[in-house]
PDB file of C-alpha atoms in Angstrom:
ATOM      1  CA  LYS A 299     135.074 101.719 126.371  1.00 78.00           C
ATOM      2  CA  LYS A 300     133.542 102.199 122.909  1.00 85.00           C
ATOM      3  CA  GLN A 301     130.920  99.579 123.742  1.00 87.00           C
ATOM      4  CA  VAL A 302     129.854 101.438 126.913  1.00 87.00           C
ATOM      5  CA  ARG A 303     129.623 104.686 124.939  1.00 89.00           C
ATOM      6  CA  LEU A 304     127.494 102.923 122.352  1.00 89.00           C
ATOM      7  CA  VAL A 305     125.167 101.503 125.015  1.00 90.00           C
ATOM      8  CA  ARG A 306     124.778 104.995 126.528  1.00 92.00           C
ATOM      9  CA  THR A 307     123.958 106.418 123.079  1.00 92.00           C
ATOM     10  CA  PHE A 308     121.268 103.775 122.587  1.00 90.00           C
ATOM     11  CA  LEU A 309     119.809 104.460 126.029  1.00 92.00           C
ATOM     12  CA  GLN A 310     119.743 108.232 125.422  1.00 94.00           C
ATOM     13  CA  SER A 311     117.880 107.657 122.164  1.00 91.00           C
ATOM     14  CA  ARG A 312     115.444 105.359 123.989  1.00 89.00           C
ATOM     15  CA  GLU A 313     114.800 108.014 126.665  1.00 91.00           C
ATOM     16  CA  ARG A 314     113.947 110.503 123.914  1.00 93.00           C
ATOM     17  CA  GLY A 315     111.620 108.009 122.243  1.00 88.00           C
ATOM     18  CA  PHE A 316     113.816 107.460 119.184  1.00 87.00           C
ATOM     19  CA  SER A 317     114.999 104.304 117.489  1.00 83.00           C
ATOM     20  CA  ARG A 318     118.668 103.935 116.693  1.00 81.00           C
ATOM     21  CA  VAL A 319     120.840 101.855 114.394  1.00 80.00           C
ATOM     22  CA  GLU A 320     124.607 101.643 114.672  1.00 81.00           C
ATOM     23  CA  GLN A 321     127.196  99.744 112.699  1.00 78.00           C
ATOM     24  CA  MET A 322     130.145  98.019 114.330  1.00 78.00           C
ATOM     25  CA  LEU A 323     132.944  95.956 112.878  1.00 75.00           C
ATOM     26  CA  MET A 324     132.862  92.194 113.175  1.00 79.00           C
ATOM     27  CA  GLY A 325     134.343  91.108 116.503  1.00 78.00           C
ATOM     28  CA  ALA A 326     133.705  94.467 118.214  1.00 73.00           C
ATOM     29  CA  GLY A 327     131.302  92.999 120.782  1.00 78.00           C
ATOM     30  CA  LYS A 328     127.841  93.602 119.320  1.00 80.00           C
ATOM     31  CA  THR A 329     126.485  90.206 120.319  1.00 80.00           C
ATOM     32  CA  THR A 330     128.600  89.469 123.378  1.00 85.00           C
ATOM     33  CA  VAL A 331     128.774  92.902 125.060  1.00 86.00           C
ATOM     34  CA  VAL A 332     126.426  95.539 123.636  1.00 88.00           C
ATOM     35  CA  GLY A 333     123.434  93.227 123.135  1.00 89.00           C
ATOM     36  CA  PRO A 334     123.446  91.713 126.635  1.00 92.00           C
ATOM     37  CA  LEU A 335     123.982  95.132 128.280  1.00 91.00           C
ATOM     38  CA  LEU A 336     121.036  96.625 126.382  1.00 90.00           C
ATOM     39  CA  VAL A 337     118.851  93.614 127.186  1.00 93.00           C
ATOM     40  CA  THR A 338     119.736  93.904 130.886  1.00 91.00           C
ATOM     41  CA  VAL A 339     118.885  97.613 131.045  1.00 91.00           C
ATOM     42  CA  CYS A 340     115.879  97.702 128.684  1.00 90.00           C
ATOM     43  CA  SER A 341     113.917  94.593 129.697  1.00 92.00           C
ATOM     44  CA  ASP A 342     111.707  96.107 132.369  1.00 92.00           C
ATOM     45  CA  GLY A 343     108.552  94.006 132.311  1.00 93.00           C
ATOM     46  CA  HIS A 344     106.785  96.449 129.978  1.00 92.00           C
ATOM     47  CA  THR A 345     109.083  96.729 126.959  1.00 89.00           C
ATOM     48  CA  LEU A 346     109.560  94.055 124.305  1.00 91.00           C
ATOM     49  CA  VAL A 347     113.311  93.761 123.781  1.00 92.00           C
ATOM     50  CA  CYS A 348     114.144  92.274 120.414  1.00 91.00           C
ATOM     51  CA  LEU A 349     117.536  91.237 119.075  1.00 91.00           C
ATOM     52  CA  VAL A 350     117.438  90.974 115.279  1.00 91.00           C
ATOM     53  CA  ALA A 351     120.232  88.964 113.676  1.00 90.00           C
ATOM     54  CA  PRO A 352     120.804  87.676 110.156  1.00 90.00           C
ATOM     55  CA  MET A 353     119.655  84.079 109.668  1.00 91.00           C
ATOM     56  CA  ALA A 354     123.287  82.923 109.469  1.00 92.00           C
ATOM     57  CA  LEU A 355     123.947  84.344 112.964  1.00 90.00           C
ATOM     58  CA  LEU A 356     120.589  83.591 114.592  1.00 92.00           C
ATOM     59  CA  GLU A 357     121.600  80.386 116.373  1.00 94.00           C
ATOM     60  CA  MET A 358     124.878  81.876 117.613  1.00 93.00           C
ATOM     61  CA  SER A 359     123.108  85.035 118.857  1.00 93.00           C
ATOM     62  CA  ARG A 360     120.481  82.982 120.677  1.00 95.00           C
ATOM     63  CA  ASN A 361     123.189  80.813 122.303  1.00 95.00           C
ATOM     64  CA  VAL A 362     125.120  83.903 123.451  1.00 94.00           C
ATOM     65  CA  MET A 363     121.951  85.345 125.023  1.00 94.00           C
ATOM     66  CA  ARG A 364     121.217  82.032 126.748  1.00 95.00           C
ATOM     67  CA  ARG A 365     124.759  81.860 128.131  1.00 94.00           C
ATOM     68  CA  CYS A 366     124.624  85.478 129.323  1.00 92.00           C
ATOM     69  CA  PHE A 367     121.271  85.093 131.048  1.00 94.00           C
ATOM     70  CA  SER A 368     121.473  81.650 132.625  1.00 91.00           C
ATOM     71  CA  ALA A 369     123.455  82.284 135.816  1.00 86.00           C
ATOM     72  CA  VAL A 370     123.692  85.512 137.847  1.00 86.00           C
ATOM     73  CA  ILE A 371     121.060  87.485 135.957  1.00 88.00           C
ATOM     74  CA  THR A 372     118.487  85.108 134.533  1.00 91.00           C
ATOM     75  CA  LYS A 373     116.221  86.070 131.658  1.00 94.00           C
ATOM     76  CA  PRO A 374     114.240  83.904 129.270  1.00 95.00           C
ATOM     77  CA  VAL A 375     115.322  83.886 125.639  1.00 96.00           C
ATOM     78  CA  PHE A 376     112.462  83.563 123.158  1.00 94.00           C
ATOM     79  CA  THR A 377     112.749  82.920 119.441  1.00 93.00           C
ATOM     80  CA  LEU A 378     110.370  84.306 116.834  1.00 90.00           C
ATOM     81  CA  ARG A 379     110.060  82.157 113.744  1.00 86.00           C
ATOM     82  CA  PHE A 380     107.358  83.158 111.321  1.00 82.00           C
ATOM     83  CA  SER A 381     106.501  81.909 107.865  1.00 75.00           C
ATOM     84  CA  ARG A 382     104.115  83.398 105.343  1.00 73.00           C
ATOM     85  CA  SER A 383     102.861  79.944 104.407  1.00 73.00           C
ATOM     86  CA  ALA A 384      99.128  79.950 103.931  1.00 59.00           C
ATOM     87  CA  ASP A 385      97.126  79.069 107.003  1.00 64.00           C
ATOM     88  CA  PRO A 386      93.516  78.056 106.733  1.00 61.00           C
ATOM     89  CA  LEU A 387      91.325  80.933 107.879  1.00 59.00           C
ATOM     90  CA  SER A 388      90.149  78.768 110.781  1.00 62.00           C
ATOM     91  CA  LYS A 389      93.692  78.715 112.244  1.00 73.00           C
ATOM     92  CA  LEU A 390      94.510  82.371 111.604  1.00 71.00           C
ATOM     93  CA  LYS A 391      93.066  83.745 114.846  1.00 74.00           C
ATOM     94  CA  GLU A 392      94.813  81.035 116.866  1.00 80.00           C
ATOM     95  CA  ARG A 393      98.145  81.787 115.150  1.00 79.00           C
ATOM     96  CA  TYR A 394      97.975  85.501 115.977  1.00 80.00           C
ATOM     97  CA  GLU A 395      96.789  84.838 119.528  1.00 85.00           C
ATOM     98  CA  ASN A 396      99.777  82.522 120.059  1.00 86.00           C
ATOM     99  CA  LEU A 397     102.129  85.175 118.675  1.00 86.00           C
ATOM    100  CA  LYS A 398     100.632  87.846 120.937  1.00 89.00           C
ATOM    101  CA  GLU A 399     100.902  85.567 123.977  1.00 92.00           C
ATOM    102  CA  LYS A 400     104.553  84.837 123.190  1.00 91.00           C
ATOM    103  CA  LEU A 401     105.421  88.526 122.769  1.00 92.00           C
ATOM    104  CA  ASP A 402     103.523  89.477 125.940  1.00 94.00           C
ATOM    105  CA  ALA A 403     105.246  86.697 127.917  1.00 94.00           C
ATOM    106  CA  CYS A 404     108.649  87.815 126.681  1.00 94.00           C
ATOM    107  CA  SER A 405     107.961  91.384 127.738  1.00 94.00           C
ATOM    108  CA  LYS A 406     106.379  90.572 131.110  1.00 96.00           C
ATOM    109  CA  ARG A 407     109.092  88.073 132.034  1.00 96.00           C
ATOM    110  CA  MET A 408     111.782  90.644 131.125  1.00 95.00           C
ATOM    111  CA  GLY A 409     113.173  88.376 128.436  1.00 95.00           C
ATOM    112  CA  VAL A 410     114.688  88.923 125.037  1.00 95.00           C
ATOM    113  CA  LEU A 411     113.164  87.977 121.701  1.00 95.00           C
ATOM    114  CA  VAL A 412     115.709  86.772 119.149  1.00 95.00           C
ATOM    115  CA  THR A 413     114.618  86.808 115.532  1.00 94.00           C
ATOM    116  CA  SER A 414     115.667  87.501 111.964  1.00 93.00           C
ATOM    117  CA  PRO A 415     114.770  90.324 109.568  1.00 91.00           C
ATOM    118  CA  THR A 416     113.009  87.711 107.432  1.00 90.00           C
ATOM    119  CA  ALA A 417     110.680  86.708 110.275  1.00 90.00           C
ATOM    120  CA  ILE A 418     109.784  90.323 111.049  1.00 90.00           C
ATOM    121  CA  LYS A 419     109.124  91.082 107.398  1.00 88.00           C
ATOM    122  CA  SER A 420     106.965  87.950 107.125  1.00 85.00           C
ATOM    123  CA  VAL A 421     104.843  89.067 110.087  1.00 84.00           C
ATOM    124  CA  VAL A 422     104.324  92.512 108.516  1.00 84.00           C
ATOM    125  CA  ILE A 423     103.451  91.124 105.085  1.00 83.00           C
ATOM    126  CA  LYS A 424     101.114  88.437 106.441  1.00 81.00           C
ATOM    127  CA  PHE A 425      99.380  90.962 108.691  1.00 79.00           C
ATOM    128  CA  THR A 426      98.975  93.347 105.735  1.00 79.00           C
ATOM    129  CA  GLU A 427      97.526  90.552 103.576  1.00 78.00           C
ATOM    130  CA  HIS A 428      94.944  89.650 106.217  1.00 76.00           C
ATOM    131  CA  LEU A 429      94.112  93.260 106.965  1.00 76.00           C
ATOM    132  CA  VAL A 430      93.541  93.986 103.271  1.00 74.00           C
ATOM    133  CA  ASP A 431      91.333  90.888 102.950  1.00 73.00           C
ATOM    134  CA  ALA A 432      89.361  91.739 106.098  1.00 71.00           C
ATOM    135  CA  VAL A 433      88.363  95.234 104.962  1.00 73.00           C
ATOM    136  CA  LYS A 434      87.593  94.249 101.348  1.00 72.00           C
ATOM    137  CA  VAL A 435      90.100  96.621  99.782  1.00 66.00           C
ATOM    138  CA  PRO A 436      89.761  97.044  95.988  1.00 73.00           C
ATOM    139  CA  ARG A 437      92.246  94.953  93.989  1.00 72.00           C
ATOM    140  CA  PRO A 438      94.486  97.872  92.778  1.00 74.00           C
ATOM    141  CA  VAL A 439      94.844  99.234  96.326  1.00 72.00           C
ATOM    142  CA  LYS A 440      95.458  95.722  97.647  1.00 70.00           C
ATOM    143  CA  SER A 441      98.263  95.202  95.133  1.00 74.00           C
ATOM    144  CA  MET A 442      99.827  98.523  96.086  1.00 74.00           C
ATOM    145  CA  LEU A 443      99.689  97.798  99.835  1.00 72.00           C
ATOM    146  CA  LEU A 444     101.164  94.322  99.448  1.00 70.00           C
ATOM    147  CA  GLU A 445     103.943  95.694  97.235  1.00 74.00           C
ATOM    148  CA  LEU A 446     104.721  98.341  99.863  1.00 73.00           C
ATOM    149  CA  ALA A 447     104.840  95.729 102.637  1.00 68.00           C
ATOM    150  CA  THR A 448     107.029  93.430 100.543  1.00 68.00           C
ATOM    151  CA  ASN A 449     109.514  96.223  99.809  1.00 68.00           C
ATOM    152  CA  LEU A 450     109.995  97.289 103.436  1.00 62.00           C
TER     153      LEU A 450
END
């Protein structure tokens, strides 16, 4: 009952254009009930649905999503792994094009993207680094922007 109420609260926030974060106790059904219900309702072919789980729970969360969406209602489960390791400039465009294709495919195929906070933060920081380099930002401003991105 509490899980259904929580799903409705999330959906009302979504309708109003707001993000929402809720905390639930361990074992209360976040991964096995609330997550799959939200994925089912929100994955519409236009919206990127993303389940963010701590690294320690990433594999379990991905396996739960795969089990939930492999029989009656089928949905692809994508995984976003991203590292800030230095890419040669020649591979940078290809790396971002591959990421965009993966995110677009997940959205269009009404799937769910499973990732970790670390991967999301790495994408933001790497994007900020390349953006700052591309527009030739002065060194003090560059340092400030990278510090901001790192402290998100």
